[in-house]
Coordinates of C-alpha atoms and ligand atoms in Angstrom, one line a residue:
M698 CA -107.4 -21.3 223.7
P699 CA -110.8 -22.7 221.1
K700 CA -109.9 -24.3 218.0
E701 CA -110.1 -21.3 214.9
G702 CA -113.8 -22.5 213.7
S703 CA -115.5 -23.8 216.8
P704 CA -116.6 -21.6 219.2
K705 CA -117.7 -22.8 222.6
F706 CA -121.3 -22.4 223.2
V707 CA -123.1 -21.0 225.5
F708 CA -126.7 -21.9 226.1
V709 CA -129.2 -19.4 228.3
T710 CA -132.8 -20.1 229.0
G711 CA -134.9 -18.8 231.2
G712 CA -137.3 -19.8 234.3
V713 CA -140.3 -19.4 236.2
M714 CA -141.8 -16.2 234.0
S715 CA -140.8 -14.4 230.8
G716 CA -139.4 -10.1 231.0
L717 CA -137.0 -11.2 233.7
G718 CA -133.8 -10.0 231.3
K719 CA -133.0 -12.8 230.1
G720 CA -131.6 -11.3 226.8
I721 CA -129.9 -8.9 229.0
T722 CA -128.4 -11.5 231.4
A723 CA -127.0 -13.5 228.1
A724 CA -125.8 -10.1 226.8
S725 CA -123.8 -8.9 229.6
L726 CA -121.9 -11.6 230.1
G727 CA -121.2 -11.5 226.5
R728 CA -119.7 -8.1 227.3
L729 CA -117.7 -9.6 230.0
L730 CA -116.1 -12.3 228.1
K731 CA -115.2 -9.7 225.0
N732 CA -113.9 -7.7 227.6
A733 CA -111.4 -10.2 228.6
G734 CA -110.1 -10.2 225.0
L735 CA -112.5 -12.6 222.9
D736 CA -114.4 -13.4 220.3
V737 CA -117.8 -13.4 220.7
T738 CA -121.2 -13.5 218.8
A739 CA -124.7 -14.5 219.8
V740 CA -128.1 -16.5 218.8
K741 CA -131.2 -15.9 219.5
I742 CA -134.0 -18.3 219.4
D743 CA -137.3 -17.4 219.1
P744 CA -140.0 -20.6 219.9
Y745 CA -142.7 -18.7 217.9
L746 CA -144.1 -19.5 214.6
N747 CA -144.1 -16.0 213.0
V748 CA -141.1 -16.6 210.2
D749 CA -139.4 -13.1 211.4
A750 CA -140.6 -10.5 214.1
G751 CA -141.5 -7.8 211.4
T752 CA -145.3 -8.4 210.9
M753 CA -145.7 -8.3 214.7
N754 CA -147.8 -5.9 216.5
P755 CA -144.7 -4.1 218.5
Y756 CA -147.5 -4.1 221.6
E757 CA -147.1 -8.2 221.3
H758 CA -143.0 -8.4 221.4
G759 CA -141.5 -5.1 221.9
E760 CA -139.8 -2.9 218.3
V761 CA -138.9 -4.8 215.6
Y762 CA -135.4 -4.1 215.6
V763 CA -133.6 -4.2 211.6
L764 CA -129.9 -6.3 210.9
K765 CA -127.4 -4.5 208.5
D766 CA -129.1 -6.9 205.4
G767 CA -132.3 -6.0 206.5
A768 CA -133.5 -8.5 208.8
E769 CA -136.9 -7.5 211.1
V770 CA -135.8 -9.4 213.8
D771 CA -136.6 -9.7 218.0
L772 CA -135.8 -6.6 219.7
D773 CA -132.7 -8.6 222.1
L774 CA -130.3 -9.4 218.7
G775 CA -130.4 -5.6 219.1
N776 CA -129.1 -5.5 222.8
Y777 CA -126.3 -7.8 221.4
E778 CA -125.5 -5.6 218.7
R779 CA -124.8 -2.5 221.5
Y780 CA -123.5 -4.9 223.8
L781 CA -120.7 -6.8 221.4
N782 CA -120.8 -3.6 219.6
I783 CA -120.8 -6.2 216.7
D784 CA -123.6 -6.7 213.2
M785 CA -125.1 -9.4 213.3
T786 CA -127.5 -10.7 210.2
S787 CA -130.6 -13.0 209.7
E788 CA -129.3 -15.9 210.2
H789 CA -128.8 -15.2 214.3
N790 CA -132.5 -14.5 215.2
V791 CA -133.1 -18.4 214.8
T792 CA -137.4 -18.6 214.5
T793 CA -139.8 -22.0 214.4
G794 CA -140.9 -21.1 211.5
K795 CA -137.4 -20.2 209.9
V796 CA -136.5 -23.5 210.3
Y797 CA -139.6 -24.8 210.1
R798 CA -139.4 -23.6 206.3
S799 CA -136.4 -25.1 204.9
V800 CA -137.0 -28.7 206.6
I801 CA -140.8 -28.4 204.9
D802 CA -138.3 -26.9 201.0
R803 CA -136.0 -29.7 202.0
E804 CA -138.8 -32.2 202.7
R805 CA -140.1 -30.8 199.0
A806 CA -136.8 -31.0 197.4
G807 CA -136.9 -34.6 198.5
D808 CA -133.6 -34.9 200.1
Y809 CA -134.9 -37.0 202.9
L810 CA -135.9 -39.2 200.4
G811 CA -138.4 -42.0 201.7
K812 CA -138.0 -40.3 205.4
T813 CA -140.8 -40.0 207.3
V814 CA -140.2 -35.7 208.1
Q815 CA -139.5 -35.8 212.2
I816 CA -138.5 -33.4 214.9
I817 CA -136.0 -35.9 216.2
P818 CA -133.7 -35.8 214.1
H819 CA -135.5 -33.2 211.4
V820 CA -136.3 -30.8 212.8
T821 CA -133.4 -30.8 215.7
R822 CA -130.4 -31.4 213.1
E823 CA -132.0 -27.8 211.5
I824 CA -131.5 -26.2 214.6
K825 CA -128.2 -27.6 215.6
Q826 CA -126.9 -26.6 212.0
R827 CA -127.9 -22.8 212.5
V828 CA -126.7 -22.3 215.8
R829 CA -123.1 -23.5 214.7
D830 CA -123.0 -21.7 211.8
C831 CA -123.0 -19.0 213.3
G832 CA -120.9 -19.9 215.9
E833 CA -118.3 -20.3 213.8
G834 CA -115.3 -18.3 213.6
N835 CA -116.4 -17.0 217.3
D836 CA -114.3 -18.0 220.1
V837 CA -117.8 -17.7 222.3
C838 CA -121.1 -17.9 220.7
I839 CA -123.9 -17.5 223.2
V840 CA -127.5 -19.1 222.5
E841 CA -130.6 -17.0 224.1
L842 CA -133.5 -19.7 223.9
G843 CA -136.9 -17.3 224.0
G844 CA -139.5 -18.1 226.3
T845 CA -139.8 -20.5 229.9
V846 CA -138.2 -23.2 230.3
G847 CA -141.7 -25.7 229.8
D848 CA -142.9 -24.3 227.2
I849 CA -144.5 -26.7 224.7
E850 CA -143.2 -24.5 222.1
G851 CA -139.5 -24.4 223.0
M852 CA -139.5 -28.7 223.8
P853 CA -137.4 -29.5 220.1
F854 CA -135.0 -25.9 220.7
L855 CA -134.2 -28.1 224.4
E856 CA -134.2 -31.2 222.4
A857 CA -131.7 -30.2 220.4
V858 CA -129.5 -28.2 223.0
R859 CA -129.6 -31.2 225.2
Q860 CA -128.1 -33.3 221.7
M861 CA -125.0 -31.1 221.4
G862 CA -124.4 -31.3 224.9
N863 CA -123.7 -34.6 224.3
E864 CA -122.0 -33.5 220.7
Q865 CA -119.4 -31.2 222.1
E866 CA -116.5 -31.7 224.6
D867 CA -117.1 -31.2 227.8
D868 CA -115.4 -27.4 228.1
D869 CA -117.3 -26.1 225.0
F870 CA -120.7 -26.3 226.7
M871 CA -122.1 -24.6 229.4
L872 CA -125.6 -24.0 230.4
I873 CA -126.9 -21.1 231.8
H874 CA -130.7 -20.1 233.1
V875 CA -132.1 -17.4 233.7
T876 CA -135.1 -18.1 237.2
L877 CA -136.4 -15.8 239.1
V878 CA -135.9 -16.2 243.0
P879 CA -139.4 -14.1 244.1
V880 CA -139.6 -11.9 246.8
T881 CA -143.1 -12.7 250.0
N882 CA -144.6 -9.3 251.7
N883 CA -142.2 -10.3 254.8
G884 CA -138.9 -10.0 252.8
E885 CA -138.2 -13.1 252.2
Q886 CA -136.5 -14.4 248.8
K887 CA -138.5 -18.0 248.0
T888 CA -136.2 -20.9 245.6
K889 CA -139.4 -22.8 245.1
P890 CA -140.4 -21.4 241.6
T891 CA -136.2 -21.9 240.8
Q892 CA -135.8 -25.7 241.9
H893 CA -138.6 -26.0 240.0
S894 CA -137.9 -24.6 236.1
V895 CA -134.4 -26.5 236.9
K896 CA -136.6 -29.9 237.5
S897 CA -138.2 -29.0 234.4
L898 CA -134.9 -28.7 232.2
R899 CA -133.5 -32.2 234.3
E900 CA -136.9 -34.2 232.8
I901 CA -135.8 -33.2 229.9
G902 CA -132.0 -34.6 230.1
L903 CA -130.4 -31.1 231.1
H904 CA -128.5 -29.7 233.6
P905 CA -127.5 -26.2 234.4
D906 CA -124.3 -25.7 234.6
V907 CA -125.5 -21.6 236.0
V908 CA -128.0 -20.7 237.9
V909 CA -129.0 -17.4 237.8
G910 CA -131.2 -15.3 240.3
R911 CA -133.2 -12.1 239.8
S912 CA -134.3 -10.5 242.8
D913 CA -135.0 -7.0 243.7
D914 CA -132.2 -7.4 246.0
P915 CA -129.1 -9.4 245.4
L916 CA -129.6 -13.0 246.8
E917 CA -128.2 -14.0 250.1
D918 CA -126.6 -16.3 251.4
E919 CA -129.2 -18.8 252.5
T920 CA -130.9 -18.2 248.9
R921 CA -127.8 -19.3 247.5
E922 CA -127.0 -21.6 249.9
K923 CA -130.7 -23.3 248.8
I924 CA -129.9 -22.9 245.8
S925 CA -126.8 -24.8 245.4
L926 CA -128.3 -27.5 246.9
F927 CA -131.3 -28.0 245.7
C928 CA -130.5 -27.6 242.0
D929 CA -126.9 -29.5 242.4
V930 CA -124.8 -26.5 241.4
P931 CA -122.0 -25.9 243.5
E932 CA -122.4 -21.9 245.1
D933 CA -120.5 -20.2 243.7
A934 CA -121.8 -21.1 240.4
V935 CA -125.5 -19.2 242.0
V936 CA -125.2 -15.5 240.4
S937 CA -127.0 -12.6 241.6
A938 CA -128.3 -10.5 239.4
P939 CA -130.4 -8.0 241.9
D940 CA -132.2 -5.4 239.6
V941 CA -130.3 -2.6 239.3
E942 CA -131.5 1.5 238.3
D943 CA -129.0 1.7 234.5
V944 CA -129.4 -1.7 232.8
Y945 CA -125.7 -1.0 231.1
H946 CA -124.2 -1.3 234.8
V947 CA -125.7 -5.4 234.6
P948 CA -122.3 -6.2 233.1
L949 CA -120.5 -4.2 236.3
V950 CA -123.2 -6.5 238.8
L951 CA -122.6 -9.7 237.3
E952 CA -118.5 -8.9 237.4
D953 CA -118.6 -7.4 240.4
G954 CA -120.0 -10.6 241.6
G955 CA -117.4 -13.3 239.6
M956 CA -119.6 -14.1 236.8
D957 CA -117.7 -13.7 233.9
A958 CA -114.5 -15.8 235.8
Y959 CA -115.8 -18.8 237.0
V960 CA -117.6 -18.6 233.2
M961 CA -114.0 -18.8 231.8
D962 CA -112.8 -20.8 234.6
E963 CA -115.5 -24.2 233.8
L964 CA -114.9 -23.0 229.7
G965 CA -111.0 -23.6 229.7
I966 CA -110.0 -20.1 228.3
E967 CA -107.8 -18.1 229.3
R968 CA -108.2 -14.5 230.1
Q969 CA -106.2 -12.9 227.2
G970 CA -107.6 -8.6 228.5
R971 CA -109.1 -7.0 230.5
D972 CA -110.5 -4.0 228.7
T973 CA -112.7 -1.3 230.9
E974 CA -114.4 0.3 228.0
W975 CA -117.3 -0.5 228.6
R976 CA -117.1 0.8 232.5
D977 CA -115.7 4.2 231.3
V978 CA -118.5 4.4 229.4
V979 CA -122.0 4.0 231.4
T980 CA -119.7 4.7 234.8
Q981 CA -119.2 8.9 233.7
E982 CA -120.4 11.3 236.0
Q983 CA -123.9 13.2 234.4
E984 CA -124.1 16.3 234.9
G985 CA -127.9 17.7 234.1
T986 CA -130.7 16.6 232.5
V987 CA -132.5 17.2 229.5
E988 CA -135.9 16.5 229.0
V989 CA -137.1 14.8 225.4
A990 CA -140.7 14.5 224.5
L991 CA -141.2 11.0 222.4
A992 CA -144.5 11.4 220.4
G993 CA -145.8 7.6 218.8
K994 CA -148.8 5.4 219.4
Y995 CA -147.3 2.6 221.9
D996 CA -147.6 3.9 225.7
F997 CA -144.8 1.5 226.0
E998 CA -140.8 2.1 226.2
D999 CA -140.1 -1.3 224.4
A1000 CA -141.9 -0.7 221.3
Y1001 CA -139.4 1.9 220.6
L1002 CA -136.4 0.7 222.6
S1003 CA -133.9 1.8 220.3
V1004 CA -134.8 5.4 220.0
Y1005 CA -134.8 5.6 224.2
E1006 CA -131.2 3.8 223.3
A1007 CA -130.0 6.2 221.2
L1008 CA -131.1 9.0 222.9
K1009 CA -129.1 7.1 226.0
H1010 CA -126.0 7.1 223.8
A1011 CA -126.5 10.6 222.9
G1012 CA -126.4 11.9 226.8
L1013 CA -123.7 9.0 228.0
H1014 CA -121.4 11.5 225.0
H1015 CA -122.2 14.9 226.5
N1016 CA -122.0 13.9 229.9
V1017 CA -125.8 14.7 230.4
E1018 CA -129.0 12.3 232.0
V1019 CA -132.0 12.3 228.8
N1020 CA -135.1 12.0 230.2
V1021 CA -137.8 10.7 227.6
R1022 CA -141.0 11.9 228.3
W1023 CA -143.5 10.0 227.1
V1024 CA -146.3 12.0 224.7
E1025 CA -149.6 10.2 224.0
T1026 CA -150.2 11.1 219.9
D1027 CA -153.7 9.2 219.3
R1028 CA -154.4 11.5 222.8
M1029 CA -152.6 14.5 222.3
D1030 CA -155.2 16.4 225.0
E1031 CA -153.7 19.8 227.3
E1032 CA -151.2 17.9 229.4
D1033 CA -149.9 16.0 226.4
F1034 CA -149.5 19.1 224.5
E1035 CA -148.0 20.4 227.0
R1036 CA -145.7 18.0 227.6
I1037 CA -144.5 18.7 224.4
E1038 CA -144.2 22.8 225.3
S1039 CA -141.9 22.3 228.6
A1040 CA -139.6 19.6 226.9
D1041 CA -136.5 20.7 225.9
A1042 CA -136.6 18.6 222.2
L1043 CA -139.1 16.1 220.4
V1044 CA -138.1 13.4 218.9
V1045 CA -141.8 12.1 216.3
P1046 CA -140.0 7.9 215.8
G1047 CA -141.1 5.6 213.3
G1048 CA -144.6 4.4 212.7
F1049 CA -147.7 3.7 210.6
G1050 CA -151.5 3.9 210.2
E1051 CA -153.1 6.8 210.6
R1052 CA -153.9 6.5 214.6
G1053 CA -151.9 9.6 216.5
T1054 CA -151.2 11.1 212.8
E1055 CA -152.6 14.6 213.1
G1056 CA -151.4 14.4 216.6
K1057 CA -147.8 13.9 215.9
L1058 CA -148.6 16.6 212.9
R1059 CA -149.4 19.0 215.4
A1060 CA -146.4 17.8 217.9
V1061 CA -144.4 18.8 214.6
R1062 CA -145.2 22.3 213.7
Y1063 CA -145.1 23.8 217.9
A1064 CA -141.6 22.0 217.6
R1065 CA -140.9 24.0 213.7
E1066 CA -142.4 27.5 214.7
N1067 CA -140.9 27.4 218.9
D1068 CA -137.5 26.4 217.7
V1069 CA -137.7 23.4 219.6
P1070 CA -134.9 21.4 218.5
F1071 CA -136.6 18.6 216.5
L1072 CA -135.7 14.3 215.2
G1073 CA -138.0 13.1 212.7
L1074 CA -136.9 9.1 212.2
C1075 CA -139.0 7.5 208.8
F1076 CA -142.4 8.0 209.6
G1077 CA -141.3 11.5 211.6
F1078 CA -139.4 12.7 208.8
Q1079 CA -143.0 11.7 206.5
M1080 CA -145.0 13.7 208.9
A1081 CA -142.3 16.6 209.1
V1082 CA -142.6 17.1 204.6
I1083 CA -146.7 16.9 205.6
E1084 CA -146.8 19.8 208.1
Y1085 CA -144.4 22.0 205.9
A1086 CA -146.7 21.1 202.9
R1087 CA -149.6 21.9 204.8
N1088 CA -149.0 24.7 206.9
V1089 CA -146.1 26.3 204.8
V1090 CA -146.2 25.6 201.2
G1091 CA -149.6 25.8 201.3
L1092 CA -150.5 22.7 199.7
E1093 CA -154.1 22.1 201.7
D1094 CA -155.0 18.0 202.7
A1095 CA -151.3 17.1 202.0
H1096 CA -150.5 13.5 203.3
S1097 CA -149.2 10.3 203.2
S1098 CA -151.0 8.1 200.3
E1099 CA -150.5 5.7 203.2
I1100 CA -152.9 7.5 205.6
D1101 CA -155.5 9.4 203.1
E1102 CA -155.2 7.2 199.5
G1103 CA -157.5 10.6 198.2
T1104 CA -155.4 12.8 199.1
P1105 CA -155.6 16.3 196.4
H1106 CA -151.1 16.0 197.6
P1107 CA -149.5 13.0 198.3
V1108 CA -146.0 14.4 199.2
I1109 CA -145.5 10.9 200.6
D1110 CA -146.3 8.4 198.1
L1111 CA -145.6 4.7 197.4
L1112 CA -142.0 3.8 197.0
P1113 CA -142.0 2.8 192.8
E1114 CA -141.0 -1.2 193.2
Q1115 CA -143.4 -1.6 195.9
Y1116 CA -146.7 -1.0 193.7
D1117 CA -146.4 -5.2 192.8
V1118 CA -146.4 -5.7 196.6
E1119 CA -148.6 -9.1 197.7
N1120 CA -147.0 -10.3 200.6
L1121 CA -146.8 -7.7 203.9
G1122 CA -143.9 -9.8 205.8
G1123 CA -140.4 -8.9 204.7
T1124 CA -141.1 -7.5 201.5
M1125 CA -140.4 -3.3 202.2
R1126 CA -137.3 -1.2 201.9
L1127 CA -135.3 -3.1 203.8
G1128 CA -131.4 -3.0 205.6
D1129 CA -128.4 -0.3 205.3
K1130 CA -128.8 1.8 201.8
E1131 CA -125.7 4.3 201.6
T1132 CA -127.5 8.0 201.6
V1133 CA -125.1 10.9 199.6
I1134 CA -124.9 14.1 202.0
D1135 CA -124.7 17.1 200.3
E1136 CA -121.9 19.5 201.4
G1137 CA -122.8 22.6 203.2
T1138 CA -125.8 21.3 205.3
L1139 CA -125.7 20.1 208.9
A1140 CA -126.7 16.6 207.9
R1141 CA -123.0 17.1 206.8
E1142 CA -121.7 18.8 210.0
L1143 CA -123.2 16.0 212.2
Y1144 CA -121.7 12.9 210.7
G1145 CA -118.4 14.5 208.6
S1146 CA -118.5 13.0 206.3
E1147 CA -119.8 12.7 202.3
S1148 CA -121.6 9.9 202.6
A1149 CA -123.6 7.7 205.5
V1150 CA -124.4 4.4 205.5
E1151 CA -127.8 3.7 207.7
R1152 CA -130.4 1.7 208.2
H1153 CA -134.1 1.5 206.9
R1154 CA -137.5 0.1 206.6
H1155 CA -140.6 1.9 204.5
R1156 CA -142.4 1.5 202.2
F1157 CA -142.9 4.4 201.3
E1158 CA -140.9 8.0 201.0
V1159 CA -140.8 11.5 199.6
N1160 CA -143.2 12.5 196.6
P1161 CA -140.4 13.2 194.1
D1162 CA -143.6 15.4 192.0
Y1163 CA -142.9 17.8 195.3
I1164 CA -139.6 18.3 195.9
D1165 CA -139.0 21.3 194.0
R1166 CA -142.1 23.0 195.8
I1167 CA -141.3 21.6 198.9
E1168 CA -137.9 22.9 198.9
D1169 CA -138.8 26.4 197.6
E1170 CA -140.4 26.9 200.1
G1171 CA -137.0 26.9 202.6
M1172 CA -136.6 22.9 203.7
V1173 CA -133.5 21.2 202.6
F1174 CA -133.4 17.6 201.5
S1175 CA -130.2 17.5 202.3
G1176 CA -129.4 13.5 202.1
T1177 CA -130.7 11.3 199.1
S1178 CA -130.4 7.8 198.0
T1179 CA -126.6 7.4 195.5
S1180 CA -129.6 7.8 192.7
G1181 CA -130.7 11.1 194.3
T1182 CA -134.0 10.6 193.3
R1183 CA -134.3 9.2 197.3
M1184 CA -135.0 11.9 199.9
E1185 CA -133.2 10.9 202.7
I1186 CA -132.4 13.8 205.1
L1187 CA -134.5 17.6 205.6
E1188 CA -133.5 20.2 207.0
L1189 CA -134.6 23.1 207.8
P1190 CA -131.9 26.3 207.9
D1191 CA -133.7 28.9 209.4
H1192 CA -134.2 26.6 212.9
P1193 CA -131.5 25.7 215.2
F1194 CA -131.6 21.4 214.9
F1195 CA -134.6 20.8 212.7
V1196 CA -133.6 16.7 211.2
G1197 CA -135.8 14.1 209.5
T1198 CA -134.6 10.8 208.5
Q1199 CA -136.1 8.3 206.8
F1200 CA -134.4 6.0 208.0
H1201 CA -133.5 5.0 210.3
P1202 CA -130.5 6.1 212.9
E1203 CA -131.3 5.0 216.0
F1204 CA -130.1 0.8 215.1
R1205 CA -126.9 2.2 214.2
S1206 CA -126.2 4.0 218.0
R1207 CA -123.9 1.8 220.6
P1208 CA -123.0 3.5 223.8
G1209 CA -119.5 5.1 222.9
E1210 CA -120.5 5.1 219.5
P1211 CA -124.1 7.2 219.3
S1212 CA -125.4 8.3 216.0
P1213 CA -125.1 11.0 214.7
P1214 CA -128.3 12.7 214.3
F1215 CA -128.8 12.1 218.2
V1216 CA -126.3 13.5 219.3
G1217 CA -127.7 16.7 218.0
L1218 CA -130.7 16.7 219.4
V1219 CA -129.4 15.9 223.1
G1220 CA -127.1 19.0 222.1
A1221 CA -129.0 21.4 221.2
A1222 CA -132.1 20.9 223.5
L1223 CA -129.5 20.8 226.5
E1224 CA -128.4 24.6 224.8
E1225 CA -132.2 25.5 225.1
S1226 CA -131.9 23.9 228.3
E1227 CA -128.9 26.3 229.3
E1228 CA -130.9 29.1 227.7
D1229 CA -134.2 28.5 229.8
T1230 CA -132.3 28.1 233.1
V1231 CA -130.2 31.8 232.1
N1232 CA -134.2 33.1 231.0
V1233 CA -135.9 32.0 234.6
E1234 CA -132.5 33.6 236.7
E1235 CA -132.8 37.1 234.6
V1236 CA -136.7 36.7 235.5
A1237 CA -135.6 36.2 238.8
Ligands
LIG46 N1 -145.2 4.0 207.0 C1 -143.6 4.4 206.6 C2 -143.8 3.7 205.6 O1 -143.9 2.0 205.2 C3 -142.9 4.9 207.8 C4 -142.0 3.3 208.4 C5 -141.9 3.4 209.4 O2 -141.3 4.6 210.5 N2 -140.7 2.7 209.8 O3 -143.5 4.7 204.6

């Protein structure tokens, strides 16, 4: 077994193009090693200059994922948390911005006094130290390098990997290259792009131990032979990773292809066990489908990845497939609205800014007035408060001061500690906070506990001046911060399921450990869809 405190490192690089599912492949391998009884952690390296993902538009890199310590990180960390069932921290997302910031801070502090500060050795040393610190105390640390081999900004990281390869014992270091194997119109799998990307690795002194070929179909024998020969890896080190319908099946495909066995053999690790929970959870039979409308402004699944995932986990819990149908709130035409009307439930996710808000408010109103199960997340929670204030409490033009600074009724207003905030990066109310849940409420039933810790990411909240007026008209704030001043969960007692959370429960949801508000929503949607079926039968 590996020594206490010094893990084996498995680096994962990408070839040919991005978007190959390198993160899912790496997370799936991690899952398999975990199933074998090992302690596994992961690091994601993002070679961009942003210090973190918090300031990036979801259209560029997908959703901003939030960790328990409040770090705003790349969505791949969400995949690692879900596949490995671990909680990660800010340190597990290494970016060029973070690395350079600390090197420059140290230079200013005089730590390198007298020296010229350079990429090699100072930046590479900083990278290696960060990676080693993350691995501490685990058997295996998987390190995924974002981007594609050959990108200029990835170079210092690849050089750090090369150095670590020399510093580690042979069986404490491994390099896995995930690459594209395209198929021509006449169905032939082509290996040339893979050969070229391996050549780029070799030019900088790196040689992959395993090549994972991503393709539409499984790699043919001839393709594997070619990759083995031209890329100089044994044939059983060429792993076939075909497209699968459900990404949760990737660990199963890799296991069936023997990837975990090969990797453990190379690393000199004995299998400690054979946990089948993941396989059992993701392969269970699902009966029927529920339709959930997701009303947001980015028509791009990755922008709401954790919401899709949390719905899926709740579906696995109820043994039902959850079909998410997209509703474009900025457009919200007849067709969009019809998609809400015919759905079994509605989710309004997090968001920022004005675009699409009136569409979201209209969607919430429909769900409230027509007994459609509803879950509002963060901005969606705020929308539910605004809609209620306008249409039930009678506060005309009520709004969030984020959207309309001049509103006569700012029912959603800036958090007091945000008044003096100037920098936008990393300054929201972020990460794990405790919510106290009232007895006798739906929230209490869902969580089955008097308190819950969930992850946050917001600057605005329910304005305390309006709480009494809103509650007098029937909306219940069933969860509050430990201070009692911040409204964290809302519900409508006369509705089959109308819940909003100021926090983001989707970030803590896992396959086999679904998030309570999502379990509640999908359960209510299931009842709704069963009722619809009964009604249709009655009519027939
Ligand atoms: N824009 C809102 C706020 O800052 C909601 C944020 C979110 O949905 N993450 O409070």
